[in-house]
CSV table of N, CA and C in Angstrom, one decimal:
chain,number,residue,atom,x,y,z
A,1,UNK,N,35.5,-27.9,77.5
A,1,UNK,CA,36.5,-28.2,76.4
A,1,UNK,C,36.0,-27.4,75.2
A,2,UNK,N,36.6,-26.7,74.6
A,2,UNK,CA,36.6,-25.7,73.4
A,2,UNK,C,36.8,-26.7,72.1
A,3,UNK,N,35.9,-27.0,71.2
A,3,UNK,CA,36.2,-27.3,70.0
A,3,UNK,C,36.9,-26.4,68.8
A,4,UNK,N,37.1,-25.9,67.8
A,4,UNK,CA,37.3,-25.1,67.0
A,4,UNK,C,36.9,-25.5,65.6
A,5,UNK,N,36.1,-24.6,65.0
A,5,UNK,CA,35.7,-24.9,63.6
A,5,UNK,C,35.7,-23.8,62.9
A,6,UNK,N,35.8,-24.2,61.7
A,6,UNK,CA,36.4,-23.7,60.5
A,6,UNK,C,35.4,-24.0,58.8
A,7,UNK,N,35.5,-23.0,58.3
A,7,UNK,CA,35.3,-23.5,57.1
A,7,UNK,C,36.6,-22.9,56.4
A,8,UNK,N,37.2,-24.0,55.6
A,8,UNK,CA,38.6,-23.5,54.7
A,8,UNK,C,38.3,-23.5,53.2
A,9,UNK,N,39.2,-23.4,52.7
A,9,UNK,CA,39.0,-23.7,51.4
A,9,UNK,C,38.1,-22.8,50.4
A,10,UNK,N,37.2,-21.8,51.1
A,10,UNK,CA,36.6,-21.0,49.7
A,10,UNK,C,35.2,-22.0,50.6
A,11,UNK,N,35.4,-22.3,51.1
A,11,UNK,CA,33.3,-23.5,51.4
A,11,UNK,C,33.9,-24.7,50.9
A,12,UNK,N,35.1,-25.3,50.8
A,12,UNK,CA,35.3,-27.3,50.1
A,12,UNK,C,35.1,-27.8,51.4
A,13,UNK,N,35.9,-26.9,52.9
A,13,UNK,CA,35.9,-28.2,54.1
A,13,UNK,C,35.5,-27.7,55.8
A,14,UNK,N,35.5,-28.6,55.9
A,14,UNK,CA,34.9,-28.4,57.5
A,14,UNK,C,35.8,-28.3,58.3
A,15,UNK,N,36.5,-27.8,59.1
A,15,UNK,CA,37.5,-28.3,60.2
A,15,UNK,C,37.4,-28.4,61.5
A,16,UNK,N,37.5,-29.1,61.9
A,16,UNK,CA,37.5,-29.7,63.4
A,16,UNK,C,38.6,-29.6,64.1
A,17,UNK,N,39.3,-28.6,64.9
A,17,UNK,CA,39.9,-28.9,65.3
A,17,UNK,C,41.3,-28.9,65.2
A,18,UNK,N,41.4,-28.1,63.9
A,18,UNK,CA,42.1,-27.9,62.5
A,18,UNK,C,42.8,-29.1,62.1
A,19,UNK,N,41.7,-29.7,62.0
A,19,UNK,CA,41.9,-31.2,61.0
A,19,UNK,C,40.7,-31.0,59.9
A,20,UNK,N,40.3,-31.3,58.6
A,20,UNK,CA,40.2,-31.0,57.5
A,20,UNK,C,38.8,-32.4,58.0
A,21,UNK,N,37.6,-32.4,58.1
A,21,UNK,CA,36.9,-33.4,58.4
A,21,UNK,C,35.6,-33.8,57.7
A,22,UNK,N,35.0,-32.7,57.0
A,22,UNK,CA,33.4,-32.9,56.3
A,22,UNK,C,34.2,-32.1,54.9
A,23,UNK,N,33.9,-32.4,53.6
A,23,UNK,CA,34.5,-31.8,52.3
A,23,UNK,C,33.0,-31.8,52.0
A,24,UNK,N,33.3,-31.3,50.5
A,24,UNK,CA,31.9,-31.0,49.6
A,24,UNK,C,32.1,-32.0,48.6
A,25,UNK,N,31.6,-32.4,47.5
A,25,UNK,CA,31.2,-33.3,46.7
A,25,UNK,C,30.8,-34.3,47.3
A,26,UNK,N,30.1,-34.6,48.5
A,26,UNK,CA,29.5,-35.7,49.1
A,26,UNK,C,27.7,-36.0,48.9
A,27,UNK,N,27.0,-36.9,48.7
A,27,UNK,CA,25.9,-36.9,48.3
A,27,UNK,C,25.1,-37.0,49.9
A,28,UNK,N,24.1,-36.6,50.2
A,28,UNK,CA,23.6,-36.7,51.3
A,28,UNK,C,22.1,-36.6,51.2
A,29,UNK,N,21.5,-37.7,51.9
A,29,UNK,CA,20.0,-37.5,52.0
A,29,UNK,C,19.3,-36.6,52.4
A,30,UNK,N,18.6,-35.5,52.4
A,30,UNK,CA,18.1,-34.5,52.9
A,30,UNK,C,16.7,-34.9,53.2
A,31,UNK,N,16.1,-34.6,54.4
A,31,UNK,CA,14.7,-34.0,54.4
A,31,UNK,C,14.5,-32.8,54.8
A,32,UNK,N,14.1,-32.5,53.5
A,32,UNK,CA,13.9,-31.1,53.5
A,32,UNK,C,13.0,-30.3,52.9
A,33,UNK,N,11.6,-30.5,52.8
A,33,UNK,CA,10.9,-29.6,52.2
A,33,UNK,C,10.9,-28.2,51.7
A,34,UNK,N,11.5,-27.5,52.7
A,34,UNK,CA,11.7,-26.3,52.3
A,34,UNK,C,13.4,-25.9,51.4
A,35,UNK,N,13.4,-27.2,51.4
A,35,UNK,CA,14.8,-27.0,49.7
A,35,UNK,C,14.3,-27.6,48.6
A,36,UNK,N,13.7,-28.5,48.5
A,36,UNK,CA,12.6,-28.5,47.2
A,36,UNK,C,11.4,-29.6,47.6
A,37,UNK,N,11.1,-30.1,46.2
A,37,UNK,CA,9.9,-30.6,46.6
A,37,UNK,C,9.5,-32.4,46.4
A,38,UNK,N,11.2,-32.8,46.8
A,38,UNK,CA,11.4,-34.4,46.5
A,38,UNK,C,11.0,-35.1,48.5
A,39,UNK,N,10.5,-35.7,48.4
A,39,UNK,CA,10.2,-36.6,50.1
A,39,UNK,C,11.6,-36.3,50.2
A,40,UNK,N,12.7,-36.9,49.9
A,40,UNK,CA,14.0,-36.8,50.3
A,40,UNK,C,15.2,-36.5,49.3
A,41,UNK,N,15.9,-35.1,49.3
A,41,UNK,CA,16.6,-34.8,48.4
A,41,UNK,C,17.7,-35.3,48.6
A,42,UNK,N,18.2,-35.7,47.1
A,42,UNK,CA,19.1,-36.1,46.9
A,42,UNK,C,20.5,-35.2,46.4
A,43,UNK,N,21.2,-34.6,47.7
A,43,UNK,CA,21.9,-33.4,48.0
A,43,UNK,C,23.1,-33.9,47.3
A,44,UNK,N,23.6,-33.1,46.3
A,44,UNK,CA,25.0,-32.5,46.0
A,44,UNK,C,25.9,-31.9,46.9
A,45,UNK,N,26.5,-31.7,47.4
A,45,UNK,CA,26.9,-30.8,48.7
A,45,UNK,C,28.5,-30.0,47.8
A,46,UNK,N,27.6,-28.5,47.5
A,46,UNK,CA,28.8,-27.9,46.9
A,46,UNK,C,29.7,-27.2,47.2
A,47,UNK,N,29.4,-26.1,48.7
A,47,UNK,CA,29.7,-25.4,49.0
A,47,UNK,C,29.0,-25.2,50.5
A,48,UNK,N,30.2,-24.9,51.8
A,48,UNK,CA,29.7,-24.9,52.9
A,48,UNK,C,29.7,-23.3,53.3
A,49,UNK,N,28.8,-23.0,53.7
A,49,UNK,CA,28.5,-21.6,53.4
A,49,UNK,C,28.7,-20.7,55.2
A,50,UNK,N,28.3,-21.9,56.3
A,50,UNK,CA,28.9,-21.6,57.5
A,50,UNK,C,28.9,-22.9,58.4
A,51,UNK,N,29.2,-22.7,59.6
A,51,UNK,CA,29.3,-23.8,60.6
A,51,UNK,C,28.8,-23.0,61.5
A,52,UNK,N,28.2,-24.2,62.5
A,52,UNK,CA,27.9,-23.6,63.8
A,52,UNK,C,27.5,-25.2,64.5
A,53,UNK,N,27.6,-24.6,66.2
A,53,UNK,CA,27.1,-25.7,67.1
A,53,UNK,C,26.0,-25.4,67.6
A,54,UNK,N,25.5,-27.0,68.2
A,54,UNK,CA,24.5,-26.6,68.8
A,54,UNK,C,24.5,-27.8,70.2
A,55,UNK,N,25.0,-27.3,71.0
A,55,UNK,CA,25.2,-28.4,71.7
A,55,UNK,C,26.5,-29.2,71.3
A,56,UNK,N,26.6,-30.7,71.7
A,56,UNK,CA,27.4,-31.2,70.8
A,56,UNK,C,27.1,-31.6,69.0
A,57,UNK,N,25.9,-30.8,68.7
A,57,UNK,CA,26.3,-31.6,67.2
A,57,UNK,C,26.7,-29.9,66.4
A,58,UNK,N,27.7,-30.7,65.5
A,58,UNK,CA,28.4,-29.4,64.9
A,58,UNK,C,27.3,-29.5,63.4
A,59,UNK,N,27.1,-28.3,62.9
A,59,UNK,CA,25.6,-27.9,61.9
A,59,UNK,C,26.4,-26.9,60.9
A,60,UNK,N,26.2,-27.2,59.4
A,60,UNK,CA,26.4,-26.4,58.6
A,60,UNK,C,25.4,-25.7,57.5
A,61,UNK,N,25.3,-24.5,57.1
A,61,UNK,CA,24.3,-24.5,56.1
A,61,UNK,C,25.4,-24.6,54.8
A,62,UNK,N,24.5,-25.4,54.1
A,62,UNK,CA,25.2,-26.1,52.7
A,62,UNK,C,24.4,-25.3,51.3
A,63,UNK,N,25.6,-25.2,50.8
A,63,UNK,CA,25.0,-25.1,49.2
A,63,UNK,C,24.8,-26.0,48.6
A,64,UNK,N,24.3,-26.5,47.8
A,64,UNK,CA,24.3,-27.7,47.1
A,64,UNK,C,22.8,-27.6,45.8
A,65,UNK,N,22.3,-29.4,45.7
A,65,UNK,CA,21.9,-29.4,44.1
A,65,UNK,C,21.0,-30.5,44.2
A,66,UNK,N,20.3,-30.5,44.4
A,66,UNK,CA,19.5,-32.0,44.4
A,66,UNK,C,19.4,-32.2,43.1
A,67,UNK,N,20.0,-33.9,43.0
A,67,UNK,CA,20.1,-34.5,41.9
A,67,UNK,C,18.9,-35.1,41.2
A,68,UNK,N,17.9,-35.0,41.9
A,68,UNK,CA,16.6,-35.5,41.4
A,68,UNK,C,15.7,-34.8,40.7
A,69,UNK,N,15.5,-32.9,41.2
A,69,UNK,CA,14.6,-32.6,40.3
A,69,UNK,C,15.6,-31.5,39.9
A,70,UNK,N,17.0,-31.0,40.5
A,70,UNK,CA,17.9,-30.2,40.0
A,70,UNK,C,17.5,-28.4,40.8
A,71,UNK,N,16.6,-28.6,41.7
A,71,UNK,CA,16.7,-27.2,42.7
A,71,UNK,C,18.0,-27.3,43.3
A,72,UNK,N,18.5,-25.7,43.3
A,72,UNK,CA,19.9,-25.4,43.6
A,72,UNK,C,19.4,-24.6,45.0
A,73,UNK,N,20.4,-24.3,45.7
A,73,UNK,CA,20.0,-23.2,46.8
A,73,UNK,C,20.4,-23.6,48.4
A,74,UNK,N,20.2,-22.8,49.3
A,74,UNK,CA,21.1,-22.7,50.4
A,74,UNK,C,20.5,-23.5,51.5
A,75,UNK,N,20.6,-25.0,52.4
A,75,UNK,CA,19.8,-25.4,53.3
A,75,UNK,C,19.8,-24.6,54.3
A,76,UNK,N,18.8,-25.0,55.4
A,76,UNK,CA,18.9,-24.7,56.5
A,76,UNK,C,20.1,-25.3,57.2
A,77,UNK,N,20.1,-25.3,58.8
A,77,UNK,CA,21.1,-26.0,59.4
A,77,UNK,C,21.4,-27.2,59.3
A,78,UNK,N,22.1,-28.2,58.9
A,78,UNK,CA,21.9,-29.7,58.4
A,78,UNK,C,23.5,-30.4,59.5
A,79,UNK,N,22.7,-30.9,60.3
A,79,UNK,CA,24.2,-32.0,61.5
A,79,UNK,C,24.6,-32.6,60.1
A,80,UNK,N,26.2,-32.2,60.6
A,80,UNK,CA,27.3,-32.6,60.2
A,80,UNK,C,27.8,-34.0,60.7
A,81,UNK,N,27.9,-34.0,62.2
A,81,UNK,CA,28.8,-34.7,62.9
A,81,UNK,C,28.6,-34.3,64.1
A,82,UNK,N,28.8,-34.9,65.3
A,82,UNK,CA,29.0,-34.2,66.8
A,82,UNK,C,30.8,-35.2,67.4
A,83,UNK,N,30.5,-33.5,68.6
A,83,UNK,CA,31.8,-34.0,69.2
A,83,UNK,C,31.8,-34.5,70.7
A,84,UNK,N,31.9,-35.5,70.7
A,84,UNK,CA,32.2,-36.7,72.2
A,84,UNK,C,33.7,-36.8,72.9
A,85,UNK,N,33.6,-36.1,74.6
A,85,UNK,CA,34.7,-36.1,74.6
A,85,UNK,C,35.8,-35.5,73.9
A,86,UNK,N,35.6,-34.2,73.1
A,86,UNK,CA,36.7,-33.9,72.5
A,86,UNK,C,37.1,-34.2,71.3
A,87,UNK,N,36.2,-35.5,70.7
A,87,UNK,CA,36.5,-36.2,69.0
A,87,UNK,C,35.2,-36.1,68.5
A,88,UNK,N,35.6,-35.8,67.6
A,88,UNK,CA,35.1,-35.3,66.0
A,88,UNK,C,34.0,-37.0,65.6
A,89,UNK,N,33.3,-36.9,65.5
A,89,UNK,CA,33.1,-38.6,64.7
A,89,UNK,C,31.9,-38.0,63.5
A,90,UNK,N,32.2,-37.8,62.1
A,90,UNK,CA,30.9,-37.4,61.4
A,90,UNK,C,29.6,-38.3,61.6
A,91,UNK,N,28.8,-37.9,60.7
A,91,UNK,CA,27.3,-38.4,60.4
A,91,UNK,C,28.1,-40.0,59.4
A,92,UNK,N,26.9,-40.9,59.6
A,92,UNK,CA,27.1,-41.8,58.7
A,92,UNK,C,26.4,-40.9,56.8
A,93,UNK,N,27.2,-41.4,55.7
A,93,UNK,CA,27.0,-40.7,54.7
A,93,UNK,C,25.5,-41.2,54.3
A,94,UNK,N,25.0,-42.4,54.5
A,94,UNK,CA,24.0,-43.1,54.7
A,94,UNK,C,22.9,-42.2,55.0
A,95,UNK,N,23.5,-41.7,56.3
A,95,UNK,CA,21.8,-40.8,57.3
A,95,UNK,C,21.6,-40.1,56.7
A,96,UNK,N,20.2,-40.4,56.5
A,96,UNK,CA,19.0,-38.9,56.3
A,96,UNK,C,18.8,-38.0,57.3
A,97,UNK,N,19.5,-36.7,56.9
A,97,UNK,CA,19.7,-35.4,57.4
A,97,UNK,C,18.5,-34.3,57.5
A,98,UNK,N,18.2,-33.9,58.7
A,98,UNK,CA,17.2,-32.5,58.8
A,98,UNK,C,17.4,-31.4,59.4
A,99,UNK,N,17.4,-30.2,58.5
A,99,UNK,CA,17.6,-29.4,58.6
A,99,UNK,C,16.9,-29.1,60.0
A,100,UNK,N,17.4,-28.3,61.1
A,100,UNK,CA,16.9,-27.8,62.1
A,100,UNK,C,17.2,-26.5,62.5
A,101,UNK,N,16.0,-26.0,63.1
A,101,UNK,CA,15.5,-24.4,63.3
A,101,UNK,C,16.1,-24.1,64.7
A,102,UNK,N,16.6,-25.1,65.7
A,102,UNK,CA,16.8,-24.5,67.0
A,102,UNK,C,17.8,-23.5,67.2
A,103,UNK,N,16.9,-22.4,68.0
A,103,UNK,CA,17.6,-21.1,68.6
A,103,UNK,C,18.8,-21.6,69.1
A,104,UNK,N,19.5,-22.0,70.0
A,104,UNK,CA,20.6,-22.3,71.1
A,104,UNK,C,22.1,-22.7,70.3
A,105,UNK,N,21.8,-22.6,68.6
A,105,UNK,CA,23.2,-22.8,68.1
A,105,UNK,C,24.0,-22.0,68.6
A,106,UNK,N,24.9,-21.9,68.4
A,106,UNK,CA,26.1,-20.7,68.0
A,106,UNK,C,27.0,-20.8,66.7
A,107,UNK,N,26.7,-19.4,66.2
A,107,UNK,CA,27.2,-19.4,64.9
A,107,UNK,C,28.9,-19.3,64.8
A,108,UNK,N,29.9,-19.7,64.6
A,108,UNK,CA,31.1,-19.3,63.9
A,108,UNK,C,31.6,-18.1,62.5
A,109,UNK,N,31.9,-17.4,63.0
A,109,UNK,CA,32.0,-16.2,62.2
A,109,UNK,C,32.9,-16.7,61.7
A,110,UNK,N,33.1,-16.6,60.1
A,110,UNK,CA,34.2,-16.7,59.2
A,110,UNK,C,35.2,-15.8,59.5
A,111,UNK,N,36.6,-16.1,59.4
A,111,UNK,CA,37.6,-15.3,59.8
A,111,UNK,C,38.5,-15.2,58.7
C-alpha cells in the first residue's frame, strides 16, 4: 500500500495522504543533544523542512526554537506519526521525540 506525503504550505503542514495532518506552531519535547544543550528541548516547531519514511513511521526534519535556552536550527529526523493499515495516527503531543540517524528512510522530494 503506497502512502503519499507532502509538505504544503511553504513548511506549515504535513500531508498524509493529501489530508493536512502534522502543522507547525506545535510545542514538542525533543531529545536532542545535538540541537542544543537542554536534557529535553523544548521545541517550537516552525517550519517543516522535509518528510520522509522509514518503515511505517513517517519522520520530518523540523525547523524550530527551543523555548528554554532560545537555540534556533534544523533537527535531525524527528517521528511524526506512523501509518497502520493505511491510517495516519500522529505521535501523542505529550511524547518525547528523538531524533534518529537510521539509513533505510526514504526521503520525499519536494515537488
Amino acid at each position: 500500500m503506497t502512502t503519499r506525503l507532502r509538505v504544503l504550505d511553504d513548511g506549515a503542514w504535513i500531508s498524509v495522504d493529501d489530508s493536512r495532518e502534522v502543522r507547525v506552531s506545535e510545542l514538542w519535547r525533543l531529545d536532542a543533544p545535538d540541537f542544543c544543550r537542554c536534557a529535553l528541548a523544548d521545541l517550537v516547531v516552525e517550519n517543516f523542512q522535509s518528510v520522509g519514511v522509514d518503515g511505517s513511521t513517517v519522520e520530518a526534519r523540523v525547523y524550530g526554537q527551543c523555548i528554554a535556552c532560545g537555540e534556533t536550527g534544523v533537527t535531525g529526523w524527528v517521528p511524526v506519526g506512523r501509518v497502520h493499515e493505511g491510517e495516519f495516527a500522529e505521535l501523542a503531543r505529550a511524547a518525547v521525540r528523538s531524533p534518529q540517524g537510521r539509513s533505510s528512510r526514504q526521503h520525499v522530494p519536494d515537488r
